[in-house]
CSV table of C-alpha atoms and ligand atoms in Angstrom, one decimal:
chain,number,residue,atom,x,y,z
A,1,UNK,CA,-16.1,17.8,-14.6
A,2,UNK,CA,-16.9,14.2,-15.1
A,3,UNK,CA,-19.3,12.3,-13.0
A,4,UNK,CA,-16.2,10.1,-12.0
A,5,UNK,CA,-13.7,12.6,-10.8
A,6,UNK,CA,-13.6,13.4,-7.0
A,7,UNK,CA,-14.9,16.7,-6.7
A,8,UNK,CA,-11.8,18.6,-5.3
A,9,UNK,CA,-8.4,17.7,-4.8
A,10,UNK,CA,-5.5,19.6,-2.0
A,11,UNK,CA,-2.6,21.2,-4.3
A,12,UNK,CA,0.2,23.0,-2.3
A,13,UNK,CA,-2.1,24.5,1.0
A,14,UNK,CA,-5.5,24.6,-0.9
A,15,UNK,CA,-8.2,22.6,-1.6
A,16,UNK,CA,-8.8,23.5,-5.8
A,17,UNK,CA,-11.4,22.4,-8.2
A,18,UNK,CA,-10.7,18.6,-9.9
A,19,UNK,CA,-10.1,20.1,-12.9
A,20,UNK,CA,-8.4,23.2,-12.1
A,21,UNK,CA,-5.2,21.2,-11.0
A,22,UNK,CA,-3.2,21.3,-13.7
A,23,UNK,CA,0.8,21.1,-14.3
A,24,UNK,CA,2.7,22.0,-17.3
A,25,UNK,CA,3.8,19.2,-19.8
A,26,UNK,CA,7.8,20.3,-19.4
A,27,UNK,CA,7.8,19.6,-15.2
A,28,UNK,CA,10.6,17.7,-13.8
A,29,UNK,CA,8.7,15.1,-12.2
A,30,UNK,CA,7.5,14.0,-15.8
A,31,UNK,CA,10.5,13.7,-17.0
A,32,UNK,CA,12.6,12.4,-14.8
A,33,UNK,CA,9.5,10.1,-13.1
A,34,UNK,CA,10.8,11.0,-9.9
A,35,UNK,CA,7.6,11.7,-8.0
A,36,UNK,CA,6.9,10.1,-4.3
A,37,UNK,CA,3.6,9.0,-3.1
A,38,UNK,CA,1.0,6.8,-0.5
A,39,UNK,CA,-1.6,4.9,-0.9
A,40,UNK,CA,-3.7,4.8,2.7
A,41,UNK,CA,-7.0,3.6,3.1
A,42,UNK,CA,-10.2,5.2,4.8
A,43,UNK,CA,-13.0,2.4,6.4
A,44,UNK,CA,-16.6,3.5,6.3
A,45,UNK,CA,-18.2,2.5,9.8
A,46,UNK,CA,-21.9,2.4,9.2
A,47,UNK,CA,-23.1,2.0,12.8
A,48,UNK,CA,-20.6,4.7,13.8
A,49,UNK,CA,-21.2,6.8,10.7
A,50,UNK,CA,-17.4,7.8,10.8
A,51,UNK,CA,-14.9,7.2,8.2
A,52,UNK,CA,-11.6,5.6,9.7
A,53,UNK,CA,-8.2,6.8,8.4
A,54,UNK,CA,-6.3,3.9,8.6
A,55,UNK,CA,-2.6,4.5,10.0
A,56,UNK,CA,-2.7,7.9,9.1
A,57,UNK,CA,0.8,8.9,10.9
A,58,UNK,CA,2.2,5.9,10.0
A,59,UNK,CA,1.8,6.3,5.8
A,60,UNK,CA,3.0,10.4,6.0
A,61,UNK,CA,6.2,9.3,8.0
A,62,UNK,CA,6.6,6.8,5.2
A,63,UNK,CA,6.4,10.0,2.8
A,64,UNK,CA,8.5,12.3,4.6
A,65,UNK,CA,11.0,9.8,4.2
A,66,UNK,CA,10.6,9.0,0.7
A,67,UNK,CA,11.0,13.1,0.2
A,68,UNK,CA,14.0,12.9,2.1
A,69,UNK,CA,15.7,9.9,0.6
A,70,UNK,CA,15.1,11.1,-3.0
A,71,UNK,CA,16.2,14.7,-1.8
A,72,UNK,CA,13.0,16.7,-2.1
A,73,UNK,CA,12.1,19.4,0.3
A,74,UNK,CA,8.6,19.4,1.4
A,75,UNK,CA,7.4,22.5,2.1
A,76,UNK,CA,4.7,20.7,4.5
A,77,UNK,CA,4.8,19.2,7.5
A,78,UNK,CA,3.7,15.9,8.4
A,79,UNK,CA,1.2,17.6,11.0
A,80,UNK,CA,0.1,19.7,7.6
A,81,UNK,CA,-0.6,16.7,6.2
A,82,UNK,CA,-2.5,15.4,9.0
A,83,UNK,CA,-5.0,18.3,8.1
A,84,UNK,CA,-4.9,17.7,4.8
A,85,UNK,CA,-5.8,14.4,3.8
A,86,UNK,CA,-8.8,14.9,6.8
A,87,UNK,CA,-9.5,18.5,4.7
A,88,UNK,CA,-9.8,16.9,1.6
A,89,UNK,CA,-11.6,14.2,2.3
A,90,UNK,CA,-14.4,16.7,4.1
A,91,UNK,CA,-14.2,18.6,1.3
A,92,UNK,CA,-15.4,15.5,-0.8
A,93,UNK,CA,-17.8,14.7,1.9
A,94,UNK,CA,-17.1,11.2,1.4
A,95,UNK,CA,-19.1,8.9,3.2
A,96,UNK,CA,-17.8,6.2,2.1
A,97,UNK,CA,-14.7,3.4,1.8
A,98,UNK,CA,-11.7,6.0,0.4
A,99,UNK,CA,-8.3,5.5,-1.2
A,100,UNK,CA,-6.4,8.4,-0.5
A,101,UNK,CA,-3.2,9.3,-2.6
A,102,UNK,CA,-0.6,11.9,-1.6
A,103,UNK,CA,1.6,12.6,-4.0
A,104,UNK,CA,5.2,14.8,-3.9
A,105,UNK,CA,6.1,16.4,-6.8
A,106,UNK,CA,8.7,18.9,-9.1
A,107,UNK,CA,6.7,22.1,-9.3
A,108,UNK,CA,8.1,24.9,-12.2
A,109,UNK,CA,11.9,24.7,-12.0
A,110,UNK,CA,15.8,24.2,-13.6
A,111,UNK,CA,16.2,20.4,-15.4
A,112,UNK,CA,18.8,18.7,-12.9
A,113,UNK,CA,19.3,15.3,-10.8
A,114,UNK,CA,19.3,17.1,-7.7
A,115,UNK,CA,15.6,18.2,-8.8
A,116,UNK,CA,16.9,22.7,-7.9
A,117,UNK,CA,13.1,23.3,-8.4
A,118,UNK,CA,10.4,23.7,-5.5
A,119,UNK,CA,8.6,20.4,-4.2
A,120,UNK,CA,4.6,20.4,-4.5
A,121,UNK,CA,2.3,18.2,-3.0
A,122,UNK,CA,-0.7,16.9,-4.3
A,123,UNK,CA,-3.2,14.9,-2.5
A,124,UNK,CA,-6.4,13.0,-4.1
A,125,UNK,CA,-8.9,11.0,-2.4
A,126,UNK,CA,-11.6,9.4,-4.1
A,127,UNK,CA,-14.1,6.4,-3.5
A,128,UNK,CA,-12.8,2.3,-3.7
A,129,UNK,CA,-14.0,-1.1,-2.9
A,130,UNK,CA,-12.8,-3.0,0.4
A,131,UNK,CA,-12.4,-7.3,-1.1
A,132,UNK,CA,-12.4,-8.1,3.3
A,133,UNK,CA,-15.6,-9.9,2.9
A,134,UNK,CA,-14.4,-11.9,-0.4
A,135,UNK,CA,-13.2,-15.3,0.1
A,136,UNK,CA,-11.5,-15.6,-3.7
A,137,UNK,CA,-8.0,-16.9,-3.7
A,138,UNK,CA,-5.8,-15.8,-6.9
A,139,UNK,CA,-3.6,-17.5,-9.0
A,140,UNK,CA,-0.1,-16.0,-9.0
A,141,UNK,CA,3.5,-16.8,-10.5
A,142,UNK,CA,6.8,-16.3,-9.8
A,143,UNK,CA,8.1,-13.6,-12.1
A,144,UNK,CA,11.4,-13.6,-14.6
A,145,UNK,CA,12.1,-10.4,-13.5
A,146,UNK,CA,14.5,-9.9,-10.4
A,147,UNK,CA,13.4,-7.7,-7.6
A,148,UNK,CA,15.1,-4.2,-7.3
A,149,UNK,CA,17.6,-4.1,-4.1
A,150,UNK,CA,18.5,-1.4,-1.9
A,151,UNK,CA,21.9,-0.1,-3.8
A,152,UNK,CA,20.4,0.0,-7.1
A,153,UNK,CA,16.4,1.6,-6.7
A,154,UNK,CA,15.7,1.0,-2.8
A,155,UNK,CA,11.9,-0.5,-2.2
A,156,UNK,CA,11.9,1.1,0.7
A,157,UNK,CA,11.4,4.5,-0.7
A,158,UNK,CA,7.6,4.8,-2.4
A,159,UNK,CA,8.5,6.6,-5.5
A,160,UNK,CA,7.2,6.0,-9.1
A,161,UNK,CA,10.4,4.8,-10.6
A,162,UNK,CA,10.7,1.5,-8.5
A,163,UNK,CA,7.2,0.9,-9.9
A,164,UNK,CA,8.3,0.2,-13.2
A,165,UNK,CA,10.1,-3.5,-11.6
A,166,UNK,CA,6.5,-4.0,-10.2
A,167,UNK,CA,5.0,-2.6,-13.8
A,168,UNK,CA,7.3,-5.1,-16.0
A,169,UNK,CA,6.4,-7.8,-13.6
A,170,UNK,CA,2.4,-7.6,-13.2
A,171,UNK,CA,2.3,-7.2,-16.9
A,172,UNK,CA,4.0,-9.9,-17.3
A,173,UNK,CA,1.8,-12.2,-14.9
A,174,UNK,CA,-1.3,-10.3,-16.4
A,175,UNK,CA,-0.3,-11.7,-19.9
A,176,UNK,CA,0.9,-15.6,-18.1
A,177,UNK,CA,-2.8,-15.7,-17.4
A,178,UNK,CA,-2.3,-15.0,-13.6
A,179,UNK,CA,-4.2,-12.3,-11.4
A,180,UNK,CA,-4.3,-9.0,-13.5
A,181,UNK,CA,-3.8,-7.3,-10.8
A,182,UNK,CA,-1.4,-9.4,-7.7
A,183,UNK,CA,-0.2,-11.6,-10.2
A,184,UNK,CA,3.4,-11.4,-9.4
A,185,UNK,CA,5.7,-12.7,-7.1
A,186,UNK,CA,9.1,-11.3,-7.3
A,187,UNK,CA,12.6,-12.7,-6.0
A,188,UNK,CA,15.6,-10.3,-5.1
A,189,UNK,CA,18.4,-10.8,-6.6
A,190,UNK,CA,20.0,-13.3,-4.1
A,191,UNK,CA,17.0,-15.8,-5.2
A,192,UNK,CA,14.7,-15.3,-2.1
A,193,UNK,CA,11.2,-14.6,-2.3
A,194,UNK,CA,11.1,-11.0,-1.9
A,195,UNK,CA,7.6,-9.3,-2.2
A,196,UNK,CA,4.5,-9.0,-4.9
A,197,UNK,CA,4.6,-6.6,-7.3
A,198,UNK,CA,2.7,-3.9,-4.8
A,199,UNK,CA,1.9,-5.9,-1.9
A,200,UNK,CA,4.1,-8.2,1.0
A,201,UNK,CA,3.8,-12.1,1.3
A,202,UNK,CA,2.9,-13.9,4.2
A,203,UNK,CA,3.4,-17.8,4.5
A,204,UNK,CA,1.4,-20.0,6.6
A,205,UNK,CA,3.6,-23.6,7.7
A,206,UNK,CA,2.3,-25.9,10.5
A,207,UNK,CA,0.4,-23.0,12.1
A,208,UNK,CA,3.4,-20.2,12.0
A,209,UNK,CA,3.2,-17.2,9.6
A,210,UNK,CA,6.2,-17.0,7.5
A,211,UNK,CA,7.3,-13.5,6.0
A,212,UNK,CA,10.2,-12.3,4.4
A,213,UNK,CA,12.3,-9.5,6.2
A,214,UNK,CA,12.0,-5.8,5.5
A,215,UNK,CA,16.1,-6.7,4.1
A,216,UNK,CA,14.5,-8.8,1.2
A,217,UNK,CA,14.1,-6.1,-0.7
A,218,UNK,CA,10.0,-5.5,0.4
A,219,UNK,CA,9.4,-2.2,0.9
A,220,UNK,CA,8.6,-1.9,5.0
A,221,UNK,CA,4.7,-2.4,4.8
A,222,UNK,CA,2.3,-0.9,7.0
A,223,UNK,CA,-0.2,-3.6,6.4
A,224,UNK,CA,2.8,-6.0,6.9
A,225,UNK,CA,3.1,-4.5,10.3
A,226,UNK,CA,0.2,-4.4,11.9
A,227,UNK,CA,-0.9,-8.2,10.6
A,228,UNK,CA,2.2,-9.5,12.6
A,229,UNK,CA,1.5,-7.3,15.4
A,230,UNK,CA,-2.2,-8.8,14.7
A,231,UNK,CA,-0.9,-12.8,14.8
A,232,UNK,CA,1.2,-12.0,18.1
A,233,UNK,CA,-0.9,-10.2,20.0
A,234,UNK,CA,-4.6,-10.7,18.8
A,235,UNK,CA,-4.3,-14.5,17.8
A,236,UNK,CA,-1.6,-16.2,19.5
A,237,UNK,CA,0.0,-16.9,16.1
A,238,UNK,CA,3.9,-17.5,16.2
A,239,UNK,CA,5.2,-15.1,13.2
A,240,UNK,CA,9.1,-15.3,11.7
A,241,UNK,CA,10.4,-13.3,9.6
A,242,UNK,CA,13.2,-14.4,7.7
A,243,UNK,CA,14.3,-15.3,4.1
A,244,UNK,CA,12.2,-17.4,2.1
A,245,UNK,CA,12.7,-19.9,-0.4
A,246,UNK,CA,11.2,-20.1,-3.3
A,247,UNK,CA,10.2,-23.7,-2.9
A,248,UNK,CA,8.5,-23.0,0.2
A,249,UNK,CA,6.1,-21.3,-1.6
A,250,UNK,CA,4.6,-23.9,-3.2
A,251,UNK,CA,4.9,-26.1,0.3
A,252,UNK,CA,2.8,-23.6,2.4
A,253,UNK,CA,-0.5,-24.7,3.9
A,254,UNK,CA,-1.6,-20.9,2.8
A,255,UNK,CA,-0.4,-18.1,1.5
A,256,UNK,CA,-1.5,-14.3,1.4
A,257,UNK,CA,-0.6,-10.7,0.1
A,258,UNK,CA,-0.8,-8.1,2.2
A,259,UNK,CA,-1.3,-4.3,1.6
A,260,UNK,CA,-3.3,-0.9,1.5
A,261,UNK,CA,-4.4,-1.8,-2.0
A,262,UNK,CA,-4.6,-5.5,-1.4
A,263,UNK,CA,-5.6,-5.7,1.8
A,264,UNK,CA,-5.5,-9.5,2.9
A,265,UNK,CA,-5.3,-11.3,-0.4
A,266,UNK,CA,-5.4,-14.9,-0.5
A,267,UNK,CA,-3.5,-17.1,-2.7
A,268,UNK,CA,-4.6,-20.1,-4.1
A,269,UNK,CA,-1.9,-21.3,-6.7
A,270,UNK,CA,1.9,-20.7,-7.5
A,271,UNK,CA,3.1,-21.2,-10.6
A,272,UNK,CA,-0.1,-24.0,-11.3
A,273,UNK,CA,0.9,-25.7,-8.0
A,274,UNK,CA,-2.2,-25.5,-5.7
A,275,UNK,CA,-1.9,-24.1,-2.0
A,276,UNK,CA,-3.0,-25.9,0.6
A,277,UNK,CA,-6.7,-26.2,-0.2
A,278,UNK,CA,-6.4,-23.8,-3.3
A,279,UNK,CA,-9.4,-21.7,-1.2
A,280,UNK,CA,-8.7,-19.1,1.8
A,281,UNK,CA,-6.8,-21.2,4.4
A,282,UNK,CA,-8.0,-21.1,8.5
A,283,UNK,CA,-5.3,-18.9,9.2
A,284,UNK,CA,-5.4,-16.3,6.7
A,285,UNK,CA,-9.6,-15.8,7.4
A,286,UNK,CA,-8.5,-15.4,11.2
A,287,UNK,CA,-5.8,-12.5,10.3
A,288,UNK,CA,-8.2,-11.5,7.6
A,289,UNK,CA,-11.3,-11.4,9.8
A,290,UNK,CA,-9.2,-9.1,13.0
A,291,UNK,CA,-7.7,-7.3,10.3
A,292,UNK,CA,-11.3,-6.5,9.2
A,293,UNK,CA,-12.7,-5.5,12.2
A,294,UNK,CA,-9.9,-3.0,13.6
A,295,UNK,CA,-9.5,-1.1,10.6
A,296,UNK,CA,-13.5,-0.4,10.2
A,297,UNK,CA,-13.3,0.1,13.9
A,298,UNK,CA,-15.9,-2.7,14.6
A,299,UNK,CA,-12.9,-4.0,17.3
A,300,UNK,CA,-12.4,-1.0,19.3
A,301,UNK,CA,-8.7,-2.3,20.0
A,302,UNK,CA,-5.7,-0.2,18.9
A,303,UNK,CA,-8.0,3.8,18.8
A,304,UNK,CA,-4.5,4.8,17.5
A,305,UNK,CA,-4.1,2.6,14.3
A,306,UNK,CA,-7.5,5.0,13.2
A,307,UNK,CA,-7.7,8.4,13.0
A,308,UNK,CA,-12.0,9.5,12.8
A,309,UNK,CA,-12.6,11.8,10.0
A,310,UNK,CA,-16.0,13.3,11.5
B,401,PMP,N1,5.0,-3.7,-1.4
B,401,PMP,C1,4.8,-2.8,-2.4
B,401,PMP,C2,5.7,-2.9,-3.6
B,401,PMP,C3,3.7,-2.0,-2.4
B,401,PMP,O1,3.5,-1.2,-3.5
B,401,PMP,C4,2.8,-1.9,-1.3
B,401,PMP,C5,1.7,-1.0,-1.3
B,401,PMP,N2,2.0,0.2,-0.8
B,401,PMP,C6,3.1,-2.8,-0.2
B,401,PMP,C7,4.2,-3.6,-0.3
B,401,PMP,C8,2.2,-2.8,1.0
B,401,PMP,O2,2.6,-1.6,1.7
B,401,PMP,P1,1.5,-1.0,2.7
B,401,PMP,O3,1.0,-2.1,3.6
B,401,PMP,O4,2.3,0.0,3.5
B,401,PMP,O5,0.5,-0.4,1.8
């Protein structure tokens, strides 16, 4: 085992060995690339010394949708779940910020579209970095490449194939010299700003947050979510969603992305036109700041956005 890997992973009801989770080269799920996941994040508290799950019901009722939608059985149930990301990550002992990554899979089965072979699930956790307490603001573009819609791949579901549209597009930014990673900004195919390549967009115009609706072809964020419940009810902050221009990207006073992965992101260019300051704007430290201190549980507020792994 390297030093890197995670010590153990969950695989169908039992925590196994990193390396003794294998599956064989011919499985389904390779390929027809029709494996589901999350991404969910876990917030080290060191006062506390608990680990925070954040919106743990929230990301596996996300998953037992994307099983359904794409016609997968699980064999697990959500309350299985439950136990076994909190399993998992005991049985990594992590102490520590976590990514945790639940994954739905083909096991050993018949080659067909309507999959006719067994669904596993796999679930991984293993140590990442929170960027709450950075201030940097990234530069990002608007990408050539059109934003799957609902009738063709829906964003809604979390599955690996609709990844590829975020893939082509963040490679793309990567190589326009944008952020390597948030680069891209992607526009559905009626020409509306539509999402980034794995995180939402959030607009800041004379004081009111901005955001495109779930109907934009955005997959429906759980971040999203609780930063407009955040703005409402925390901070006072008027939020709309409806469709956004592209043009009134490059007007905003401030722009963020928002995510598991990329947290509260702020933007500081579009497409070489500056926004607002070209630094974190007033409004996106304030939802960055709440944001912080709920998920850590520093802000007591909302016990059932956070689920205590110890
Ligand atoms: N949009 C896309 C395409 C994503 O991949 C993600 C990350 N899961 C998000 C938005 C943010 O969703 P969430 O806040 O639920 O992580």
């Amino acid at each position: 085992m390297s030093d890197e890997s995670p010590r153990c992973l969950w695989m169908n009801g039992e925590i196994v060995p990193w390396d003794r989770a294998i599956i064989h080269v011919s499985n389904l799920t390779i390929r027809l690339a029709s494996s589901v996941f999350e991404g969910i994040r876990a917030y080290w508290n060191v006062e506390q010394r608990q680990l925070y799950v954040f919106r743990l019901d929230d990301h596996l009722k996300r998953l037992m949708q994307s099983i359904a939608f794409v016609r997968m059985e699980s064999r697990f149930s959500q309350a299985d779940l439950t136990e076994s990301v909190l399993a998992t990550i005991r049985a990594n002992e992590a102490h520590h910020d976590t990514y945790i990554f639940p994954l739905a899979y083909y096991g050993a089965g018949p080659f067909g579209w309507m999959g006719g072979a067994p669904t596993n699930l796999v679930i991984t956790v293993a140590p990442t970095h929170s960027m709450l307490r950075s201030d940097e603001a990234i530069a990002c573009g608007v990408s050539s490449w059109t934003r799957i819609s609902d009738n063709v791949l829906p964003p809604r579901i979390k599955c690996f194939a609709n990844y590829q549209n975020s893939a082509l597009a963040a490679a793309e930014a990567a190589r326009n010299g944008y952020h390597p990673h948030w680069g891209a900004l992607l526009l559905n195919a009626q020409g509306k700003v539509s999402e980034g390549a794995g995180a939402c967009l959030m607009l800041v115009r004379d004081g009111t947050l901005i955001t495109s609706p779930v109907t934009s072809g955005i997959l429906d964020s759980v971040t999203r979510r609780s930063l407009i419940q955040i703005a409402r009810d925390i901070l006072g902050v008027d939020v709309v969603e409806r469709e956004v221009d592209r043009t009134e990207l490059y007007s905003a006073d401030e722009v963020f992305l928002c995510g598991t992965g990329a947290e509260v992101t702020p933007v500081g260019s579009i497409d070489h036109y500056q926004v607002g300051s070209g630094t974190i704007g007033p409004v996106t430290r304030r939802m960055r700041d709440a944001y912080h201190d709920l998920v850590r549980g520093i802000d007591s507020r909302y016990a059932e956005w956070r689920t205590g792994v110890y």
